[in-house]
Amino acid sequence: QKEVEQDPGPLSVPEGAIVSLNCTYSNSAFQYFMWYRQYSRKGPELLMYTYSSGNKEDGRFTAQVDKSSKYISLFIRDSQPSDSATYLCAMWTNTDKLIFGTGTRLQVFP
Amino acid sequence: DVKVTQSSRYLVKRTGEKVFLECVQDMDHENMFWYRQDPGLGLRLIYFSYDVKMKEKGDIPEGYSVSREKKERFSLILESASTNQTSMYLCASSLFTLRGATEAFFGQGTRLTVV
């Protein structure tokens, strides 16, 4: 079983839609979670960083962590064509390694 | 703003060459990482380092080595490049506090082609 599972997509939505991106993880000891956005041929850009269960909001982005279910989500409100990218979830393991999901490719069409 | 800089955006090397990929960060971070990213496989950890002269193997260290002589610089070395090392290489750094690790920041990536 992979430590982090993420649906690769692609996910295609119309402009203005609410997007939900998700990851599940296997080890309840993982506790720091991040979401990255990666445009084609560029390095990943940090979007959100969360520690505890609950929600964290930043502009149109909301990160949600449910530690009891080992499930994390990223919501994008009022999605824009410029949000079209690959979204990666990441987390620190209890042995201080940073591991990633395989990424979900998102396309927002006008 | 944290800056992680990789020395090259694109590289083309021949099979058997020794290849050096350089990464520099300007935020005094303790932790530095090298990943490779391939379609369908995501980011895979090659090596990481907690401090100067310290290194730990990641998930796919074979065919690679690293060097960290200064805190701000972490080098990835391909001892004898092979075509299966054609990939996007990504360097990252993060601070480490008493609370544990923090956000990790990435460089722009080096797309290496081995011919």
XYZ file of C-alpha atoms in Angstrom:
225
model
C 0.000 0.000 0.000
C 1.301 3.431 -0.918
C 1.828 5.853 1.937
C -0.061 8.594 0.085
C -2.799 8.056 -2.494
C -4.034 10.759 -4.843
C -6.331 10.477 -7.848
C -4.320 11.546 -10.919
C -7.320 12.941 -12.788
C -7.458 14.740 -15.112
C -10.226 16.798 -13.580
C -11.941 19.178 -15.991
C -14.302 21.883 -14.673
C -15.893 25.084 -15.997
C -14.692 28.480 -14.816
C -16.355 29.477 -11.535
C -16.799 25.907 -10.276
C -15.766 24.706 -6.835
C -12.966 22.174 -7.114
C -12.272 19.469 -4.562
C -8.910 17.694 -4.539
C -8.175 14.873 -2.129
C -5.506 12.620 -0.711
C -5.536 9.720 1.696
C -2.577 8.545 3.742
C -1.733 5.383 5.584
C 0.100 6.372 8.778
C -1.743 8.152 11.566
C 1.613 9.510 12.826
C 1.876 11.902 9.841
C 1.012 15.366 11.033
C 2.164 18.192 8.784
C 0.392 18.539 5.466
C 0.998 20.693 2.439
C -0.558 21.394 -0.928
C 1.519 22.453 -3.909
C 0.570 23.764 -7.335
C 2.811 22.899 -10.243
C 2.569 24.445 -13.672
C 3.995 22.561 -16.628
C 7.801 22.435 -16.648
C 8.075 24.424 -13.407
C 8.905 23.555 -9.800
C 6.084 23.020 -7.264
C 4.827 26.163 -5.550
C 3.609 25.934 -1.950
C -0.079 26.830 -1.593
C -1.115 25.715 1.882
C 0.507 24.290 5.002
C -1.542 22.827 7.836
C -0.846 20.918 11.003
C -3.989 20.086 12.875
C -7.371 18.693 11.944
C -9.829 21.275 10.697
C -9.896 23.942 8.014
C -7.417 26.603 6.953
C -8.447 29.265 4.491
C -6.343 31.513 2.246
C -8.245 33.529 -0.311
C -10.025 31.140 -2.683
C -8.224 28.121 -1.224
C -9.275 26.033 1.778
C -7.244 23.127 3.127
C -9.019 20.553 5.256
C -7.471 17.824 7.376
C -9.359 14.901 8.900
C -6.825 12.955 10.923
C -9.359 10.410 12.150
C -10.015 9.380 8.535
C -6.449 10.058 7.345
C -7.874 12.248 4.621
C -6.879 15.705 3.409
C -8.591 17.999 0.932
C -7.976 21.197 -0.966
C -10.971 23.239 -2.123
C -10.711 25.940 -4.757
C -13.625 28.377 -4.952
C -14.500 30.387 -8.064
C -11.960 28.449 -10.111
C -10.146 30.315 -12.891
C -8.388 29.120 -16.056
C -5.132 30.228 -14.378
C -5.754 27.514 -11.755
C -5.134 24.892 -14.444
C -2.122 22.975 -13.123
C -1.157 19.802 -11.307
C -1.896 19.826 -7.570
C 0.285 17.775 -5.252
C -0.410 16.844 -1.668
C 2.594 16.316 0.602
C 3.253 15.373 4.200
C 6.062 14.803 6.641
C 6.445 11.259 7.840
C 7.359 10.360 11.410
C 10.912 9.709 10.146
C 11.218 13.282 8.767
C 10.869 12.380 5.125
C 8.712 14.563 2.893
C 6.487 12.386 0.720
C 4.094 13.301 -2.084
C 0.982 12.101 -3.808
C 1.322 11.553 -7.541
C -0.596 14.760 -8.273
C -4.011 15.595 -9.750
C -4.104 17.417 -13.071
C -6.780 20.126 -13.093
C -8.135 21.902 -16.160
C -10.451 24.882 -15.782
C -12.063 25.845 -19.071
C -13.575 29.288 -19.807
C 10.773 35.290 0.223
C 12.570 31.969 0.345
C 14.626 31.341 -2.712
C 15.843 27.949 -3.848
C 17.939 28.183 -6.971
C 18.988 25.315 -9.193
C 21.981 25.997 -11.393
C 20.455 24.902 -14.706
C 16.937 24.714 -16.159
C 17.907 22.334 -18.964
C 20.864 19.993 -19.379
C 21.802 17.503 -22.060
C 24.539 15.014 -21.182
C 26.008 11.918 -22.768
C 25.781 8.406 -21.363
C 28.662 7.727 -18.979
C 29.334 11.371 -18.135
C 29.608 12.522 -14.540
C 26.893 15.110 -13.957
C 26.627 17.702 -11.202
C 23.339 19.373 -10.302
C 23.674 22.300 -7.913
C 21.113 23.759 -5.546
C 21.450 26.835 -3.344
C 18.982 28.205 -0.778
C 19.148 31.592 0.892
C 17.099 31.072 4.072
C 19.544 29.209 6.332
C 17.426 26.057 6.175
C 18.782 22.915 7.797
C 16.984 20.407 5.579
C 17.607 19.991 1.873
C 16.220 17.398 -0.526
C 16.660 16.060 -4.023
C 13.745 14.504 -5.901
C 13.179 13.286 -9.398
C 9.786 13.609 -11.046
C 8.567 11.316 -13.799
C 5.121 11.069 -15.439
C 2.856 8.692 -13.564
C 5.395 8.196 -10.763
C 5.224 11.566 -9.040
C 8.084 12.896 -6.933
C 10.513 10.316 -5.636
C 13.078 11.133 -2.985
C 16.688 10.484 -3.967
C 18.663 11.890 -1.021
C 18.182 14.358 1.779
C 20.373 16.152 4.265
C 19.703 17.467 7.773
C 22.868 19.472 8.117
C 26.284 20.140 6.673
C 28.147 16.950 5.772
C 25.102 14.844 6.703
C 23.161 12.832 4.174
C 20.461 10.190 4.179
C 19.328 7.901 1.379
C 15.841 8.358 0.095
C 13.787 5.846 -1.836
C 15.848 5.698 -5.046
C 19.523 6.510 -4.272
C 21.087 4.034 -6.708
C 23.286 5.735 -9.292
C 23.385 9.013 -7.351
C 25.473 10.607 -4.652
C 25.263 13.974 -2.880
C 27.497 16.522 -1.270
C 26.736 19.151 1.332
C 29.888 21.031 2.267
C 28.063 24.277 3.101
C 24.667 24.761 4.691
C 23.226 26.665 1.752
C 24.369 24.297 -1.003
C 23.326 20.728 -1.788
C 24.731 19.001 -4.855
C 23.415 15.930 -6.620
C 25.958 13.859 -8.536
C 25.219 11.302 -11.225
C 28.361 9.197 -11.154
C 27.898 7.755 -14.652
C 24.801 9.107 -16.364
C 22.460 6.627 -18.005
C 19.431 7.143 -20.235
C 17.072 6.001 -17.448
C 18.183 9.023 -15.443
C 16.543 11.340 -17.944
C 14.074 13.177 -15.738
C 13.040 16.406 -14.036
C 15.177 16.950 -10.917
C 13.821 19.081 -8.110
C 15.637 20.483 -5.103
C 13.804 21.595 -1.947
C 14.694 23.046 1.436
C 12.927 23.461 4.759
C 13.509 24.783 8.234
C 13.508 22.358 11.134
C 12.215 23.620 14.472
C 11.644 22.026 17.862
C 8.059 21.536 16.751
C 9.257 19.550 13.782
C 9.578 20.220 10.096
C 7.955 23.211 8.442
C 7.026 24.227 4.911
C 9.291 23.001 2.146
C 10.184 25.230 -0.801
C 11.266 24.091 -4.221
C 13.580 25.292 -6.922
C 12.455 25.693 -10.507
C 13.697 22.251 -11.521
C 16.380 20.935 -13.870
C 15.226 18.954 -16.864
C 18.057 16.517 -17.586
C 18.251 14.558 -20.808
C 20.842 11.798 -21.108
C 21.571 10.759 -24.681
